[in-house]
PDB file of C-alpha atoms in Angstrom:
ATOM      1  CA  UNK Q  12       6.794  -9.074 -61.133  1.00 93.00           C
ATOM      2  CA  UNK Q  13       4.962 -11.559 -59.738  1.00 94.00           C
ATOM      3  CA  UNK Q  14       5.138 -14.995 -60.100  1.00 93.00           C
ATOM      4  CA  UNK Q  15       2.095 -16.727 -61.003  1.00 94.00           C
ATOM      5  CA  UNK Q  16       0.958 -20.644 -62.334  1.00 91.00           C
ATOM      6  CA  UNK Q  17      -0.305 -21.758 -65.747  1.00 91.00           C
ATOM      7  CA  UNK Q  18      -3.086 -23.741 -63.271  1.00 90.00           C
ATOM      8  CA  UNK Q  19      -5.312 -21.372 -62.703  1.00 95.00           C
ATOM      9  CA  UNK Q  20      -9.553 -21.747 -61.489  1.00 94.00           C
ATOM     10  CA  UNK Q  21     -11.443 -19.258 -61.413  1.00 96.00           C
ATOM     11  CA  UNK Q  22     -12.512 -17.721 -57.607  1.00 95.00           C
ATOM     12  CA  UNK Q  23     -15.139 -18.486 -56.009  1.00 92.00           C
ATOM     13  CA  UNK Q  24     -16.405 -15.391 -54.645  1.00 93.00           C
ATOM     14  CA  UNK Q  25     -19.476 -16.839 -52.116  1.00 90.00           C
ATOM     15  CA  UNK Q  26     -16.558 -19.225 -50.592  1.00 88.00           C
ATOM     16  CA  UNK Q  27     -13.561 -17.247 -51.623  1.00 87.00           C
ATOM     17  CA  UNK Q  28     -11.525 -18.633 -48.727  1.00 87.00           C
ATOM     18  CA  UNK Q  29     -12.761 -22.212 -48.953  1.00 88.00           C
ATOM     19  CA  UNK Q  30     -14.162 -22.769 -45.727  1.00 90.00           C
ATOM     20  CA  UNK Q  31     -17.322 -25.023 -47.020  1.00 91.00           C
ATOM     21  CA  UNK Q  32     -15.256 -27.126 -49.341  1.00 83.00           C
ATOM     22  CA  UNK Q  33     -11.394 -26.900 -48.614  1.00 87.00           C
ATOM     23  CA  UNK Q  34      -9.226 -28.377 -51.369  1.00 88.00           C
ATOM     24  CA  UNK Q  35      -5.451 -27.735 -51.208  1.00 88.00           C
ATOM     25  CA  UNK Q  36      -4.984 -28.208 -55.586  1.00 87.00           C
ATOM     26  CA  UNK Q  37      -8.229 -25.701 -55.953  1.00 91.00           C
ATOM     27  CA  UNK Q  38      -6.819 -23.361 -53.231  1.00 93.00           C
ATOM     28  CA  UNK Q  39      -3.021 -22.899 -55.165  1.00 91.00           C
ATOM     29  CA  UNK Q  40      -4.635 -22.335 -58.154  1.00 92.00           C
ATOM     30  CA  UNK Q  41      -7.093 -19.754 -57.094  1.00 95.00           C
ATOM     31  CA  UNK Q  42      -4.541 -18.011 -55.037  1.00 95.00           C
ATOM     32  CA  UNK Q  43      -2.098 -18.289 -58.188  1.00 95.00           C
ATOM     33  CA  UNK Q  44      -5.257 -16.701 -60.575  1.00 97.00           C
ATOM     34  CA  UNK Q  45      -5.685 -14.305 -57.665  1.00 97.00           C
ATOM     35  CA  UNK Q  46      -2.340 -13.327 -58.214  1.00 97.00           C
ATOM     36  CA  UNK Q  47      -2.739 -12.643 -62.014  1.00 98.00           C
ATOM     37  CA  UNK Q  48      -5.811 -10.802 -61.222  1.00 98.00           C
ATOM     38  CA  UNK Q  49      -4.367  -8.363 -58.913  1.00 97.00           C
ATOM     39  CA  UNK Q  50      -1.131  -8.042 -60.814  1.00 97.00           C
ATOM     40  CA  UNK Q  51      -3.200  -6.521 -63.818  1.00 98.00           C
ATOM     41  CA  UNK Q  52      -5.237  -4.135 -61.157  1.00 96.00           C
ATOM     42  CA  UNK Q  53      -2.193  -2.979 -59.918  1.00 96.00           C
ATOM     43  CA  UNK Q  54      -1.304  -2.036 -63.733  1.00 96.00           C
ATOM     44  CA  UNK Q  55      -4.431  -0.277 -64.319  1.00 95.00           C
ATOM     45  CA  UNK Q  56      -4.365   1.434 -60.804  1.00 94.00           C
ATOM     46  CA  UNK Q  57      -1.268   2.948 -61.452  1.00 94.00           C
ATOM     47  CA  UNK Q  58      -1.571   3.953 -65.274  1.00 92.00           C
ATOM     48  CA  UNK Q  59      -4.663   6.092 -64.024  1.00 92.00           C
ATOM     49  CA  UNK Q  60      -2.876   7.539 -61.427  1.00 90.00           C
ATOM     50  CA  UNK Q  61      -0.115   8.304 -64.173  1.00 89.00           C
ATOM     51  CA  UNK Q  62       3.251   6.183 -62.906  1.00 82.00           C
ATOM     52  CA  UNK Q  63       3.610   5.025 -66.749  1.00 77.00           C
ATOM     53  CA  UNK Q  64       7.487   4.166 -65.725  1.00 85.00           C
ATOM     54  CA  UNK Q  65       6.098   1.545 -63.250  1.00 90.00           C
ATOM     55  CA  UNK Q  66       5.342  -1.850 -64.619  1.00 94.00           C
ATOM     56  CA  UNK Q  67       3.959  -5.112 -62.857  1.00 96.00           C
ATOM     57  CA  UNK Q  68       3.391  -8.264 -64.810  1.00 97.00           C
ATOM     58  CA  UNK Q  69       2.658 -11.964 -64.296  1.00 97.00           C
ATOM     59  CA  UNK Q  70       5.007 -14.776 -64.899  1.00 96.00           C
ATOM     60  CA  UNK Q  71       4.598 -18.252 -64.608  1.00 93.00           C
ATOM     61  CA  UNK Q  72       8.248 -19.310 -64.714  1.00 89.00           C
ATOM     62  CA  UNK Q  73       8.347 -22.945 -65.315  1.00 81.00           C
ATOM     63  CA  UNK Q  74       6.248 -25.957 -65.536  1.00 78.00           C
ATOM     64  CA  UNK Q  75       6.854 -28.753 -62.969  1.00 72.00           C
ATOM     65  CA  UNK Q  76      10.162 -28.028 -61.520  1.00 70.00           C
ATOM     66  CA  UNK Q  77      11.991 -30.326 -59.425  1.00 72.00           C
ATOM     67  CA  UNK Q  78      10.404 -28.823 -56.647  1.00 73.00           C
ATOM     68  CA  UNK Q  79       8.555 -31.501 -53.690  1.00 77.00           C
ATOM     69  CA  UNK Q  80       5.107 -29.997 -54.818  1.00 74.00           C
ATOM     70  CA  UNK Q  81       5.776 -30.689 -58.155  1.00 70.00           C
ATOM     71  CA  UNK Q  82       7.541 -34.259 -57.171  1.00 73.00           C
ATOM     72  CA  UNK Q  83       4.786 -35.461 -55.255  1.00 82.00           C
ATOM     73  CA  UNK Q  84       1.918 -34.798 -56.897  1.00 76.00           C
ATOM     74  CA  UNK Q  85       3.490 -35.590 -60.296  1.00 73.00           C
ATOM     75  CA  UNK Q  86       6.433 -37.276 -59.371  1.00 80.00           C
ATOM     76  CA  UNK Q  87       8.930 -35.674 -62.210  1.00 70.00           C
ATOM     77  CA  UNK Q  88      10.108 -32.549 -63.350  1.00 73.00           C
ATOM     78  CA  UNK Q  89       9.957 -30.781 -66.584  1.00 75.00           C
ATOM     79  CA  UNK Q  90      12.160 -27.201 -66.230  1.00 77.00           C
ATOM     80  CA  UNK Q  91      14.925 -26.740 -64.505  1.00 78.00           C
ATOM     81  CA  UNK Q  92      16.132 -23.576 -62.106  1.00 80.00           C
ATOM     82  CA  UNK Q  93      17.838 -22.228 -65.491  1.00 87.00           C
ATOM     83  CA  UNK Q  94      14.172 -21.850 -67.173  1.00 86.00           C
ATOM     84  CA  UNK Q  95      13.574 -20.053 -64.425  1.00 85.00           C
ATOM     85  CA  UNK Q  96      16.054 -17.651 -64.436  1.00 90.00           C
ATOM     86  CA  UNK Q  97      15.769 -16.962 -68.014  1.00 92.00           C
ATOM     87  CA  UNK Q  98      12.163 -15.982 -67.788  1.00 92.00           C
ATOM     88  CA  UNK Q  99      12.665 -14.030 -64.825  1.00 93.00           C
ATOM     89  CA  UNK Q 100      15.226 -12.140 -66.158  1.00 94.00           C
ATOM     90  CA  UNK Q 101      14.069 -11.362 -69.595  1.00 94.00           C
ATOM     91  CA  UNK Q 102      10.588  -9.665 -68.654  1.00 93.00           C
ATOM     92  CA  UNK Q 103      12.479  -8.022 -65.264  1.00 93.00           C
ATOM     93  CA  UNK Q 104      15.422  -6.593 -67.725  1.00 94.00           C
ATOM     94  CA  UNK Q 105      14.803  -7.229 -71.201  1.00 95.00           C
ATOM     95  CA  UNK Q 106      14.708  -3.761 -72.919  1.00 95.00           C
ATOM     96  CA  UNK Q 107      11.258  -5.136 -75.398  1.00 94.00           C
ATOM     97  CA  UNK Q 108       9.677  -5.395 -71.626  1.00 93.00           C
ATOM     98  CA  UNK Q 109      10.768  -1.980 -70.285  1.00 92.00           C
ATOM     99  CA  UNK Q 110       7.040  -0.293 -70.587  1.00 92.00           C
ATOM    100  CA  UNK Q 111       5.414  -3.565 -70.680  1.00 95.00           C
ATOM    101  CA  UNK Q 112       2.495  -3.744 -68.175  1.00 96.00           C
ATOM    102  CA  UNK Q 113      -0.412  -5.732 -66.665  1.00 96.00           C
ATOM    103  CA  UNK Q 114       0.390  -8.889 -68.986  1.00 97.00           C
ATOM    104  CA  UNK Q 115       0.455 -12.253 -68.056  1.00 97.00           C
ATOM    105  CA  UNK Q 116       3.480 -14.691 -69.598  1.00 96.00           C
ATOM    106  CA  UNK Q 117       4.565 -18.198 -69.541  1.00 94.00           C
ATOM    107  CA  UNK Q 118       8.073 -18.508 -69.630  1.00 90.00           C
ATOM    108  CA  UNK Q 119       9.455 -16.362 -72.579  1.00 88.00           C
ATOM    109  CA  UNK Q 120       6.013 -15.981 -73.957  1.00 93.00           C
ATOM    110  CA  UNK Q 121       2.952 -13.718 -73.662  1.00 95.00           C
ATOM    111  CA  UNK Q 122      -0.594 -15.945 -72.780  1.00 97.00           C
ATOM    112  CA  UNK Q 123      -3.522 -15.836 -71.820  1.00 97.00           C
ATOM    113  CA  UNK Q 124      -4.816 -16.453 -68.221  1.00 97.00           C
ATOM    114  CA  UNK Q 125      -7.876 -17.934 -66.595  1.00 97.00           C
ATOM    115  CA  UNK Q 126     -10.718 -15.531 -68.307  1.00 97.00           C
ATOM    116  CA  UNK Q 127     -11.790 -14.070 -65.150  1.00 97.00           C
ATOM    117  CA  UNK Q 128      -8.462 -12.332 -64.989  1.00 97.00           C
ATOM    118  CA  UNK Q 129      -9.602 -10.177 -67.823  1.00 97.00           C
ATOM    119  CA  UNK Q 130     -13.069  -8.985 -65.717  1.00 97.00           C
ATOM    120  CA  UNK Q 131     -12.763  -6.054 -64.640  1.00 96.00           C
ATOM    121  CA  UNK Q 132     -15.695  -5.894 -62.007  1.00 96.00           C
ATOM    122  CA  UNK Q 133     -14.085  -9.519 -60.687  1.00 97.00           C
ATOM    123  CA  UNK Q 134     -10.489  -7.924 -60.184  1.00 96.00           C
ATOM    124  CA  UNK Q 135     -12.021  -4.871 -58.007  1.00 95.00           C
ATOM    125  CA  UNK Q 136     -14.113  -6.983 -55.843  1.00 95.00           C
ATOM    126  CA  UNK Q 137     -11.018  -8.996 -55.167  1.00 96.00           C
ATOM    127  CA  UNK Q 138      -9.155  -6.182 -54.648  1.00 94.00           C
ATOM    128  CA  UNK Q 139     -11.791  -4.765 -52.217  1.00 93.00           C
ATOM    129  CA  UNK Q 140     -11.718  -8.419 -50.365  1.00 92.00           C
ATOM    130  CA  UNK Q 141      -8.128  -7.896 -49.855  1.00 92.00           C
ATOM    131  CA  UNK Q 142      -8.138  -4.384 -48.268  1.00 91.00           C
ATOM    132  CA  UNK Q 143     -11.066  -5.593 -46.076  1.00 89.00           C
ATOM    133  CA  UNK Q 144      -9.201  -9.381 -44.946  1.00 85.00           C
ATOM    134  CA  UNK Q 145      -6.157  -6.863 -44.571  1.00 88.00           C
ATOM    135  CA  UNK Q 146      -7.848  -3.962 -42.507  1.00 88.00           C
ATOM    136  CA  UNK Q 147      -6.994  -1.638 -44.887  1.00 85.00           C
ATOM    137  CA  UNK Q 148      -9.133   1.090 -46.730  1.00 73.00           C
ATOM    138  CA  UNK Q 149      -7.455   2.706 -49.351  1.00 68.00           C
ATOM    139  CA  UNK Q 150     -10.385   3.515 -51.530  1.00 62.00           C
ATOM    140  CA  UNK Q 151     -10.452   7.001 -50.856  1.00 63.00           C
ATOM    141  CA  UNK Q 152      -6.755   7.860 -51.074  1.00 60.00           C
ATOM    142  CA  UNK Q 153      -4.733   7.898 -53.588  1.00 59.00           C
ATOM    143  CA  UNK Q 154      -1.623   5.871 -54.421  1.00 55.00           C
ATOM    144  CA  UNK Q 155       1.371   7.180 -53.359  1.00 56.00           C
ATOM    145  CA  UNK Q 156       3.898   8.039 -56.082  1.00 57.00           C
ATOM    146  CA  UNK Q 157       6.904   4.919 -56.416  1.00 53.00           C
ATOM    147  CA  UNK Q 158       9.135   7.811 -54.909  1.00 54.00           C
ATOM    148  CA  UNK Q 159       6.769   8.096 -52.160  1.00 58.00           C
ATOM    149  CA  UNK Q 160       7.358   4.341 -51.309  1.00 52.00           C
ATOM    150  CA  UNK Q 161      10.344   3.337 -49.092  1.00 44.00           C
TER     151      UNK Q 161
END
């Protein structure tokens, strides 16, 4: 699971890392639509490669909780640490989520995300970014079954 944010922008791809125009607000929320994005890669990647008992999704746990983000740029809080945990644990053990994959929820409920989470061509050239600000190259091998991984 990964945890994710109802604010979401969509990446800019010609200043993907914000160098020209740095904004710390636009900066979480691409990084948390980044997130999304790759989370429902990582669900396609490893259907095809035919791990259908691994799942990954995307949860935005709470709005506004009494965090100091959340404090100081809003200055109160709307969920609580037990929002949190309820969410978290429902779509981690929930037996309705078991072989649910690649989704996106907030809270207890399925959404939708930012719509360039659902381009396909936008999610590999992220992906790609990532290997490359990484140094990694995994385009030509294949991922390495979850009993592989230790």
């Amino acid at each position: 699971m990964n945890f994710a944010s109802a604010g979401q922008v969509p990446l800019d791809f010609g200043d993907l890392m914000l160098e020209r125009d740095h904004d710390g607000g636009r900066a979480y929320r691409q990084s948390k639509l980044a997130e999304v994005m790759f989370t429902f890669e990582l669900a396609e990647r490893l259907d095809r490669a035919g791990e259908p008992g691994v799942t990954v999704n995307a949860l935005h746990p709470a709005t506004f909780m009494k965090t100091k983000m959340a404090l100081e740029s809003v200055g109160y809080a709307t969920s609580t640490i037990e929002d949190v945990l309820e969410a978290t644990l429902r779509l981690a053990i929930a037996p309705e989520f078991e072989a649910v994959t690649g989704r996106y929820f907030d809270g207890l409920r399925p959404a939708r995300a930012d719509a360039q989470a659902y381009d396909p061509q936008a999610r590999r050239r992220l992906w790609r970014l990532s290997e490359k600000h990484a140094g990694i190259d995994t385009s030509t091998q294949p991922l390495p079954a979850p009993s592989e991984i230790t």
